[in-house]
Amino acid sequence: MRQPPGSDTDTASRATPIDIREAYGIIAPPDVGAASPAVSREAEPPAQDTEAPAQASAANAALPPVARDAEPRADGDDAPQRPRDDAASDRPPPASDVQGGPITAGLALMVDTRAVFWKAAWLFFPMGLLPQIPLLFAGDFQPEDLTTRYLVLLIFAVLLHVVATGSMILAVAHIRVYGGVRLGKCLSDAAQVALPLLVVYLIVGFTLFSCIILIALLIGLPLLLYFLVTLFFAPHVVAIERLNPLMALGKSRWLVRGYIVTAFVIGVMFVTPFLVATLVVFVPFALLASDSAMAVNVVVAGLSAAATSYLTIGGTLTYLHLRGKREDYDLELLKAEIEQG
């Protein structure tokens, strides 16, 4: 017989509702009356777990540095930058860490470049002279020979330039880390990155040549200067960081982003002495010795060797300087990068 609603028998037969949060111990149910002693008791505050912070700190310390303290990049990219290390301020920078404008930084880098050059002039000048060897055998240029002997000499010069540039970039890194050049490792590492360096030079050369063609349209010159500055450090990225050519081109643009004026001014400061030397020394000599092609080639080779070695050293130090601004970069990280090769 069905009981009337509200009777004791009907109330007892109904299932008592259960809060699922209480069943799984997530949260205590609200106070529903004195009939439930467990609920009617005054809730005690949970005991503070003192081991949790310590365990969290230990777990945080075990994470990789990028996952632990990664900072966003200055340019707004989502990829994390190298973490800031409090002890990094006590480590020597790999290049001039000058606080000031582009001219101040450029002057400091030029002083560093001269010091590095004289540290291993026995290596840098011959390496700068290496790509000029085909020029010494070129003799008097004739347009009809462009597709035969001169084409072969040009290819040979490009290959020698790649090897010489990689060797000098790594030599600068060795001097910064070890105080001298480890010649065997420097040459072996340069041989390993020769092919990626060649690809980078071909891409950059094609890009700059395309901009030169567009100069007649008035947009070529700004594009030429832009790509000349933003892609300049791609060979340094390949030689030291061992990135593939496309990643190296992107890393070069990222390093210069926000410092394009600084990089341009520093580049002008490095190039100006050689432009002056060309006007003051080479042009008068070429006019006086116009009958001797070999003499002119020797002078051109000497100036080019000095310019190549000097600009490669300065470019490498500028690359390390920019990495110090964009990343938490020091000699320990530079050493780890050149040792991994």
mmCIF file of C-alpha atoms in Angstrom:
data_model
loop_
_atom_site.group_PDB
_atom_site.id
_atom_site.type_symbol
_atom_site.label_atom_id
_atom_site.label_comp_id
_atom_site.label_asym_id
_atom_site.label_seq_id
_atom_site.Cartn_x
_atom_site.Cartn_y
_atom_site.Cartn_z
ATOM 1 C CA MET A 1 0.000 0.000 0.000
ATOM 2 C CA ARG A 2 1.423 3.343 -1.016
ATOM 3 C CA GLN A 3 2.163 5.687 1.864
ATOM 4 C CA PRO A 4 0.972 9.230 1.777
ATOM 5 C CA PRO A 5 3.545 11.847 0.957
ATOM 6 C CA GLY A 6 5.356 13.278 3.995
ATOM 7 C CA SER A 7 5.021 10.182 6.152
ATOM 8 C CA ASP A 8 7.981 8.711 8.081
ATOM 9 C CA THR A 9 7.972 5.544 6.008
ATOM 10 C CA ASP A 10 8.108 7.502 2.801
ATOM 11 C CA THR A 11 10.983 9.658 4.069
ATOM 12 C CA ALA A 12 13.015 6.634 5.193
ATOM 13 C CA SER A 13 12.564 4.911 1.855
ATOM 14 C CA ARG A 14 14.053 7.796 -0.087
ATOM 15 C CA ALA A 15 17.801 7.686 -0.927
ATOM 16 C CA THR A 16 19.838 10.316 0.832
ATOM 17 C CA PRO A 17 21.505 12.605 -1.766
ATOM 18 C CA ILE A 18 25.323 12.401 -1.806
ATOM 19 C CA ASP A 19 27.598 15.231 -2.845
ATOM 20 C CA ILE A 20 30.103 13.712 -5.230
ATOM 21 C CA ARG A 21 32.721 16.164 -4.074
ATOM 22 C CA GLU A 22 32.387 14.738 -0.550
ATOM 23 C CA ALA A 23 32.615 11.161 -1.883
ATOM 24 C CA TYR A 24 35.981 11.880 -3.477
ATOM 25 C CA GLY A 25 37.239 13.993 -0.639
ATOM 26 C CA ILE A 26 37.441 17.156 -2.712
ATOM 27 C CA ILE A 27 35.455 19.502 -0.556
ATOM 28 C CA ALA A 28 33.207 19.200 2.490
ATOM 29 C CA PRO A 29 29.458 19.535 1.782
ATOM 30 C CA PRO A 30 27.605 22.483 3.180
ATOM 31 C CA ASP A 31 25.951 22.287 6.632
ATOM 32 C CA VAL A 32 22.631 20.474 6.232
ATOM 33 C CA GLY A 33 21.605 20.249 9.892
ATOM 34 C CA ALA A 34 22.490 18.713 13.221
ATOM 35 C CA ALA A 35 21.330 15.256 12.130
ATOM 36 C CA SER A 36 24.736 14.752 10.444
ATOM 37 C CA PRO A 37 27.403 14.862 13.137
ATOM 38 C CA ALA A 38 30.261 14.833 10.586
ATOM 39 C CA VAL A 39 28.877 17.871 8.862
ATOM 40 C CA SER A 40 27.756 19.722 11.977
ATOM 41 C CA ARG A 41 31.242 19.697 13.427
ATOM 42 C CA GLU A 42 33.129 22.904 12.977
ATOM 43 C CA ALA A 43 35.419 22.559 9.966
ATOM 44 C CA GLU A 44 39.035 22.597 10.952
ATOM 45 C CA PRO A 45 41.485 24.411 8.714
ATOM 46 C CA PRO A 46 43.702 21.991 6.802
ATOM 47 C CA ALA A 47 47.187 21.606 8.093
ATOM 48 C CA GLN A 48 49.757 23.483 6.035
ATOM 49 C CA ASP A 49 51.892 21.153 3.973
ATOM 50 C CA THR A 50 55.447 22.298 4.514
ATOM 51 C CA GLU A 51 56.904 19.607 2.273
ATOM 52 C CA ALA A 52 55.059 20.713 -0.868
ATOM 53 C CA PRO A 53 57.049 23.949 -1.460
ATOM 54 C CA ALA A 54 60.313 22.086 -0.952
ATOM 55 C CA GLN A 55 59.256 19.339 -3.352
ATOM 56 C CA ALA A 56 58.155 21.957 -5.900
ATOM 57 C CA SER A 57 61.485 23.754 -5.617
ATOM 58 C CA ALA A 58 63.366 20.509 -6.089
ATOM 59 C CA ALA A 59 61.268 19.644 -9.132
ATOM 60 C CA ASN A 60 61.770 23.147 -10.524
ATOM 61 C CA ALA A 61 65.499 22.868 -10.096
ATOM 62 C CA ALA A 62 65.501 19.592 -11.977
ATOM 63 C CA LEU A 63 63.849 21.149 -15.024
ATOM 64 C CA PRO A 64 65.963 22.424 -17.933
ATOM 65 C CA PRO A 65 66.880 26.120 -17.665
ATOM 66 C CA VAL A 66 64.642 27.148 -20.547
ATOM 67 C CA ALA A 67 61.614 25.439 -18.992
ATOM 68 C CA ARG A 68 62.410 26.870 -15.596
ATOM 69 C CA ASP A 69 63.099 30.562 -16.105
ATOM 70 C CA ALA A 70 62.455 31.221 -19.761
ATOM 71 C CA GLU A 71 61.863 34.825 -20.693
ATOM 72 C CA PRO A 72 59.966 35.951 -23.776
ATOM 73 C CA ARG A 73 62.037 37.295 -26.603
ATOM 74 C CA ALA A 74 62.438 41.018 -26.876
ATOM 75 C CA ASP A 75 60.882 41.030 -30.319
ATOM 76 C CA GLY A 76 57.666 39.449 -29.080
ATOM 77 C CA ASP A 77 58.203 35.925 -30.425
ATOM 78 C CA ASP A 78 56.712 33.070 -28.467
ATOM 79 C CA ALA A 79 59.911 31.018 -28.467
ATOM 80 C CA PRO A 80 61.765 31.365 -25.158
ATOM 81 C CA GLN A 81 65.021 33.165 -24.865
ATOM 82 C CA ARG A 82 67.989 31.798 -22.969
ATOM 83 C CA PRO A 83 67.271 32.231 -19.248
ATOM 84 C CA ARG A 84 68.828 34.978 -17.257
ATOM 85 C CA ASP A 85 71.381 33.716 -14.808
ATOM 86 C CA ASP A 86 72.161 35.773 -11.726
ATOM 87 C CA ALA A 87 75.733 34.529 -11.772
ATOM 88 C CA ALA A 88 76.185 35.483 -15.420
ATOM 89 C CA SER A 89 77.148 39.042 -14.489
ATOM 90 C CA ASP A 90 80.330 37.692 -12.928
ATOM 91 C CA ARG A 91 81.383 35.847 -16.084
ATOM 92 C CA PRO A 92 83.457 37.607 -18.745
ATOM 93 C CA PRO A 93 81.550 38.463 -21.909
ATOM 94 C CA PRO A 94 82.738 36.951 -25.209
ATOM 95 C CA ALA A 95 82.968 40.412 -26.797
ATOM 96 C CA SER A 96 82.815 44.067 -25.814
ATOM 97 C CA ASP A 97 79.916 44.668 -23.438
ATOM 98 C CA VAL A 98 79.873 48.421 -23.928
ATOM 99 C CA GLN A 99 76.993 50.506 -22.686
ATOM 100 C CA GLY A 100 76.391 53.384 -25.045
ATOM 101 C CA GLY A 101 75.494 54.331 -28.572
ATOM 102 C CA PRO A 102 76.510 52.673 -31.831
ATOM 103 C CA ILE A 103 79.650 54.802 -32.214
ATOM 104 C CA THR A 104 80.882 53.912 -28.726
ATOM 105 C CA ALA A 105 80.251 50.221 -29.347
ATOM 106 C CA GLY A 106 81.880 50.448 -32.776
ATOM 107 C CA LEU A 107 85.042 52.047 -31.403
ATOM 108 C CA ALA A 108 85.334 49.413 -28.675
ATOM 109 C CA LEU A 109 84.827 46.604 -31.205
ATOM 110 C CA MET A 110 87.475 48.091 -33.499
ATOM 111 C CA VAL A 111 89.966 48.109 -30.611
ATOM 112 C CA ASP A 112 89.085 44.476 -29.834
ATOM 113 C CA THR A 113 89.445 43.574 -33.518
ATOM 114 C CA ARG A 114 92.952 44.980 -33.686
ATOM 115 C CA ALA A 115 93.939 43.104 -30.522
ATOM 116 C CA VAL A 116 92.548 39.799 -31.830
ATOM 117 C CA PHE A 117 94.235 40.276 -35.209
ATOM 118 C CA TRP A 118 97.671 40.810 -33.695
ATOM 119 C CA LYS A 119 97.089 37.880 -31.372
ATOM 120 C CA ALA A 120 97.153 35.510 -34.375
ATOM 121 C CA ALA A 121 98.227 37.590 -37.363
ATOM 122 C CA TRP A 122 100.187 34.553 -38.582
ATOM 123 C CA LEU A 123 96.822 32.867 -39.201
ATOM 124 C CA PHE A 124 94.416 35.678 -40.113
ATOM 125 C CA PHE A 125 96.396 37.361 -42.876
ATOM 126 C CA PRO A 126 97.237 34.112 -44.738
ATOM 127 C CA MET A 127 93.602 33.038 -44.420
ATOM 128 C CA GLY A 128 92.504 36.392 -45.830
ATOM 129 C CA LEU A 129 95.033 35.989 -48.627
ATOM 130 C CA LEU A 130 93.836 32.474 -49.478
ATOM 131 C CA PRO A 131 90.820 33.550 -51.616
ATOM 132 C CA GLN A 132 93.073 35.985 -53.497
ATOM 133 C CA ILE A 133 95.337 33.251 -54.873
ATOM 134 C CA PRO A 134 93.238 32.765 -58.058
ATOM 135 C CA LEU A 135 93.469 36.514 -58.673
ATOM 136 C CA LEU A 136 97.256 36.316 -58.813
ATOM 137 C CA PHE A 137 97.004 33.806 -61.672
ATOM 138 C CA ALA A 138 94.308 35.717 -63.510
ATOM 139 C CA GLY A 139 96.696 38.055 -65.297
ATOM 140 C CA ASP A 140 95.192 40.590 -67.653
ATOM 141 C CA PHE A 141 91.444 40.050 -67.819
ATOM 142 C CA GLN A 142 89.891 39.567 -71.215
ATOM 143 C CA PRO A 143 86.084 39.396 -71.658
ATOM 144 C CA GLU A 144 86.272 36.485 -74.087
ATOM 145 C CA ASP A 145 87.920 34.342 -71.414
ATOM 146 C CA LEU A 146 85.038 34.813 -68.948
ATOM 147 C CA THR A 147 83.458 31.439 -69.659
ATOM 148 C CA THR A 148 86.683 29.409 -69.493
ATOM 149 C CA ARG A 149 89.656 30.092 -67.277
ATOM 150 C CA TYR A 150 88.116 32.937 -65.285
ATOM 151 C CA LEU A 151 84.983 30.984 -64.485
ATOM 152 C CA VAL A 152 87.081 28.176 -63.036
ATOM 153 C CA LEU A 153 89.192 30.653 -61.066
ATOM 154 C CA LEU A 154 86.043 32.340 -59.766
ATOM 155 C CA ILE A 155 84.595 29.056 -58.479
ATOM 156 C CA PHE A 156 87.929 28.193 -56.901
ATOM 157 C CA ALA A 157 88.081 31.615 -55.225
ATOM 158 C CA VAL A 158 84.571 31.205 -53.790
ATOM 159 C CA LEU A 159 85.441 27.815 -52.298
ATOM 160 C CA LEU A 160 88.646 29.183 -50.777
ATOM 161 C CA HIS A 161 86.696 32.144 -49.383
ATOM 162 C CA VAL A 162 84.243 29.793 -47.662
ATOM 163 C CA VAL A 163 87.021 27.768 -46.026
ATOM 164 C CA ALA A 164 88.969 30.885 -45.016
ATOM 165 C CA THR A 165 85.917 32.616 -43.538
ATOM 166 C CA GLY A 166 84.870 29.595 -41.485
ATOM 167 C CA SER A 167 88.422 29.164 -40.184
ATOM 168 C CA MET A 168 88.735 32.815 -39.157
ATOM 169 C CA ILE A 169 85.334 32.890 -37.443
ATOM 170 C CA LEU A 170 86.237 29.831 -35.392
ATOM 171 C CA ALA A 171 89.724 31.227 -34.720
ATOM 172 C CA VAL A 172 88.188 34.330 -33.137
ATOM 173 C CA ALA A 173 86.006 32.115 -30.923
ATOM 174 C CA HIS A 174 89.060 30.052 -29.924
ATOM 175 C CA ILE A 175 91.008 33.166 -28.961
ATOM 176 C CA ARG A 176 88.106 34.355 -26.819
ATOM 177 C CA VAL A 177 87.773 31.021 -25.029
ATOM 178 C CA TYR A 178 91.321 29.626 -24.884
ATOM 179 C CA GLY A 179 93.467 32.724 -25.368
ATOM 180 C CA GLY A 180 94.903 31.202 -28.547
ATOM 181 C CA VAL A 181 94.003 29.231 -31.653
ATOM 182 C CA ARG A 182 93.720 25.453 -31.566
ATOM 183 C CA LEU A 183 94.651 25.185 -35.221
ATOM 184 C CA GLY A 184 93.811 21.509 -35.761
ATOM 185 C CA LYS A 185 90.316 21.736 -34.282
ATOM 186 C CA CYS A 186 89.722 25.083 -35.950
ATOM 187 C CA LEU A 187 90.474 23.695 -39.416
ATOM 188 C CA SER A 188 88.553 20.461 -38.860
ATOM 189 C CA ASP A 189 85.472 22.347 -37.650
ATOM 190 C CA ALA A 190 85.729 24.720 -40.606
ATOM 191 C CA ALA A 191 85.740 21.732 -42.966
ATOM 192 C CA GLN A 192 82.571 20.377 -41.307
ATOM 193 C CA VAL A 193 80.631 23.611 -41.873
ATOM 194 C CA ALA A 194 82.006 24.324 -45.365
ATOM 195 C CA LEU A 195 78.931 23.063 -47.223
ATOM 196 C CA PRO A 196 76.350 24.946 -45.076
ATOM 197 C CA LEU A 197 78.500 28.069 -45.350
ATOM 198 C CA LEU A 198 78.571 27.733 -49.117
ATOM 199 C CA VAL A 199 74.763 27.450 -49.225
ATOM 200 C CA VAL A 200 74.431 30.541 -47.032
ATOM 201 C CA TYR A 201 76.768 32.564 -49.252
ATOM 202 C CA LEU A 202 74.878 31.496 -52.374
ATOM 203 C CA ILE A 203 71.521 32.527 -50.853
ATOM 204 C CA VAL A 204 72.864 35.853 -49.596
ATOM 205 C CA GLY A 205 74.667 36.529 -52.877
ATOM 206 C CA PHE A 206 71.541 35.840 -54.932
ATOM 207 C CA THR A 207 69.482 38.077 -52.621
ATOM 208 C CA LEU A 208 71.931 40.986 -52.842
ATOM 209 C CA PHE A 209 72.295 40.589 -56.608
ATOM 210 C CA SER A 210 68.505 40.743 -56.975
ATOM 211 C CA CYS A 211 68.471 43.960 -54.944
ATOM 212 C CA ILE A 212 71.179 45.471 -57.169
ATOM 213 C CA ILE A 213 69.021 44.783 -60.228
ATOM 214 C CA LEU A 214 66.103 46.576 -58.532
ATOM 215 C CA ILE A 215 68.128 49.723 -57.829
ATOM 216 C CA ALA A 216 66.760 51.225 -61.044
ATOM 217 C CA LEU A 217 63.269 50.974 -59.511
ATOM 218 C CA LEU A 218 64.357 53.036 -56.450
ATOM 219 C CA ILE A 219 63.547 50.198 -54.047
ATOM 220 C CA GLY A 220 66.691 48.212 -54.669
ATOM 221 C CA LEU A 221 69.054 50.336 -52.579
ATOM 222 C CA PRO A 222 66.984 50.246 -49.350
ATOM 223 C CA LEU A 223 66.473 46.497 -49.802
ATOM 224 C CA LEU A 224 70.179 46.028 -50.495
ATOM 225 C CA LEU A 225 71.186 47.816 -47.290
ATOM 226 C CA TYR A 226 68.519 45.981 -45.280
ATOM 227 C CA PHE A 227 69.506 42.490 -46.409
ATOM 228 C CA LEU A 228 73.197 43.326 -46.249
ATOM 229 C CA VAL A 229 72.844 44.125 -42.543
ATOM 230 C CA THR A 230 70.242 41.574 -41.467
ATOM 231 C CA LEU A 231 71.820 38.582 -43.250
ATOM 232 C CA PHE A 232 75.428 39.482 -42.521
ATOM 233 C CA PHE A 233 75.762 37.257 -39.447
ATOM 234 C CA ALA A 234 74.368 34.056 -40.982
ATOM 235 C CA PRO A 235 77.874 32.616 -41.638
ATOM 236 C CA HIS A 236 78.811 33.234 -38.005
ATOM 237 C CA VAL A 237 75.690 31.403 -36.837
ATOM 238 C CA VAL A 238 76.541 28.428 -39.060
ATOM 239 C CA ALA A 239 80.168 28.257 -37.926
ATOM 240 C CA ILE A 240 79.597 28.652 -34.175
ATOM 241 C CA GLU A 241 76.049 27.455 -33.496
ATOM 242 C CA ARG A 242 75.987 24.786 -36.241
ATOM 243 C CA LEU A 243 72.489 25.693 -37.441
ATOM 244 C CA ASN A 244 71.338 24.803 -40.932
ATOM 245 C CA PRO A 245 71.398 27.595 -43.555
ATOM 246 C CA LEU A 246 67.730 28.592 -43.322
ATOM 247 C CA MET A 247 67.780 28.682 -39.519
ATOM 248 C CA ALA A 248 71.044 30.638 -39.630
ATOM 249 C CA LEU A 249 69.476 33.278 -41.884
ATOM 250 C CA GLY A 250 66.531 33.567 -39.483
ATOM 251 C CA LYS A 251 68.818 33.766 -36.455
ATOM 252 C CA SER A 252 70.841 36.532 -38.112
ATOM 253 C CA ARG A 253 67.687 38.580 -38.710
ATOM 254 C CA TRP A 254 66.599 37.971 -35.121
ATOM 255 C CA LEU A 255 69.941 39.145 -33.722
ATOM 256 C CA VAL A 256 69.815 42.379 -35.687
ATOM 257 C CA ARG A 257 66.147 43.066 -34.945
ATOM 258 C CA GLY A 258 66.031 46.125 -32.725
ATOM 259 C CA TYR A 259 69.747 46.845 -33.360
ATOM 260 C CA ILE A 260 69.733 47.373 -37.125
ATOM 261 C CA VAL A 261 70.959 50.978 -36.809
ATOM 262 C CA THR A 262 73.713 49.890 -34.418
ATOM 263 C CA ALA A 263 74.831 47.090 -36.738
ATOM 264 C CA PHE A 264 74.759 49.405 -39.767
ATOM 265 C CA VAL A 265 76.811 52.128 -38.056
ATOM 266 C CA ILE A 266 79.362 49.585 -36.810
ATOM 267 C CA GLY A 267 79.647 48.147 -40.306
ATOM 268 C CA VAL A 268 80.246 51.597 -41.810
ATOM 269 C CA MET A 269 82.933 52.270 -39.207
ATOM 270 C CA PHE A 270 84.723 49.042 -40.138
ATOM 271 C CA VAL A 271 84.477 49.543 -43.908
ATOM 272 C CA THR A 272 85.456 53.233 -44.033
ATOM 273 C CA PRO A 273 89.238 52.751 -43.416
ATOM 274 C CA PHE A 274 89.487 50.355 -46.358
ATOM 275 C CA LEU A 275 87.526 52.673 -48.637
ATOM 276 C CA VAL A 276 89.929 55.467 -47.737
ATOM 277 C CA ALA A 277 92.932 53.166 -48.293
ATOM 278 C CA THR A 278 91.566 52.179 -51.695
ATOM 279 C CA LEU A 279 91.198 55.806 -52.772
ATOM 280 C CA VAL A 280 94.505 56.972 -51.322
ATOM 281 C CA VAL A 281 96.746 53.981 -52.083
ATOM 282 C CA PHE A 282 95.285 51.686 -54.697
ATOM 283 C CA VAL A 283 93.819 54.128 -57.231
ATOM 284 C CA PRO A 284 97.054 56.150 -57.641
ATOM 285 C CA PHE A 285 99.129 52.966 -57.785
ATOM 286 C CA ALA A 286 96.825 51.398 -60.389
ATOM 287 C CA LEU A 287 97.150 54.508 -62.552
ATOM 288 C CA LEU A 288 100.939 54.500 -62.284
ATOM 289 C CA ALA A 289 101.330 50.744 -62.831
ATOM 290 C CA SER A 290 98.623 50.296 -65.417
ATOM 291 C CA ASP A 291 101.067 48.469 -67.698
ATOM 292 C CA SER A 292 101.806 45.751 -65.133
ATOM 293 C CA ALA A 293 98.757 43.617 -64.419
ATOM 294 C CA MET A 294 100.673 41.394 -62.009
ATOM 295 C CA ALA A 295 101.762 44.341 -59.847
ATOM 296 C CA VAL A 296 98.191 45.617 -59.686
ATOM 297 C CA ASN A 297 96.923 42.146 -58.768
ATOM 298 C CA VAL A 298 99.470 41.852 -55.964
ATOM 299 C CA VAL A 299 98.376 45.169 -54.437
ATOM 300 C CA VAL A 300 94.708 44.223 -54.802
ATOM 301 C CA ALA A 301 95.378 40.843 -53.184
ATOM 302 C CA GLY A 302 97.181 42.461 -50.235
ATOM 303 C CA LEU A 303 94.423 45.016 -49.604
ATOM 304 C CA SER A 304 91.723 42.369 -50.005
ATOM 305 C CA ALA A 305 93.492 40.005 -47.595
ATOM 306 C CA ALA A 306 93.747 42.726 -44.955
ATOM 307 C CA ALA A 307 90.119 43.756 -45.485
ATOM 308 C CA THR A 308 88.814 40.159 -45.450
ATOM 309 C CA SER A 309 90.614 39.187 -42.233
ATOM 310 C CA TYR A 310 89.847 42.475 -40.471
ATOM 311 C CA LEU A 311 86.163 42.521 -41.417
ATOM 312 C CA THR A 312 85.712 38.841 -40.546
ATOM 313 C CA ILE A 313 87.193 39.386 -37.085
ATOM 314 C CA GLY A 314 85.115 42.525 -36.570
ATOM 315 C CA GLY A 315 81.969 40.793 -37.807
ATOM 316 C CA THR A 316 82.525 37.868 -35.449
ATOM 317 C CA LEU A 317 83.040 40.163 -32.455
ATOM 318 C CA THR A 318 79.938 42.147 -33.438
ATOM 319 C CA TYR A 319 77.980 38.886 -33.677
ATOM 320 C CA LEU A 320 79.115 37.925 -30.153
ATOM 321 C CA HIS A 321 78.288 41.443 -28.962
ATOM 322 C CA LEU A 322 74.736 41.208 -30.321
ATOM 323 C CA ARG A 323 74.248 37.770 -28.775
ATOM 324 C CA GLY A 324 75.292 39.248 -25.450
ATOM 325 C CA LYS A 325 72.527 41.827 -25.849
ATOM 326 C CA ARG A 326 69.808 39.438 -27.021
ATOM 327 C CA GLU A 327 70.744 36.385 -24.916
ATOM 328 C CA ASP A 328 72.395 35.567 -21.599
ATOM 329 C CA TYR A 329 75.604 34.772 -23.448
ATOM 330 C CA ASP A 330 79.054 34.365 -21.939
ATOM 331 C CA LEU A 331 82.357 32.570 -22.462
ATOM 332 C CA GLU A 332 81.121 29.349 -20.874
ATOM 333 C CA LEU A 333 78.309 29.037 -23.417
ATOM 334 C CA LEU A 334 80.646 29.988 -26.275
ATOM 335 C CA LYS A 335 83.072 27.274 -25.144
ATOM 336 C CA ALA A 336 80.254 24.693 -25.012
ATOM 337 C CA GLU A 337 79.206 25.605 -28.554
ATOM 338 C CA ILE A 338 82.648 25.273 -30.112
ATOM 339 C CA GLU A 339 83.409 22.092 -28.143
ATOM 340 C CA GLN A 340 80.276 20.357 -29.407
ATOM 341 C CA GLY A 341 81.663 20.420 -32.918
#
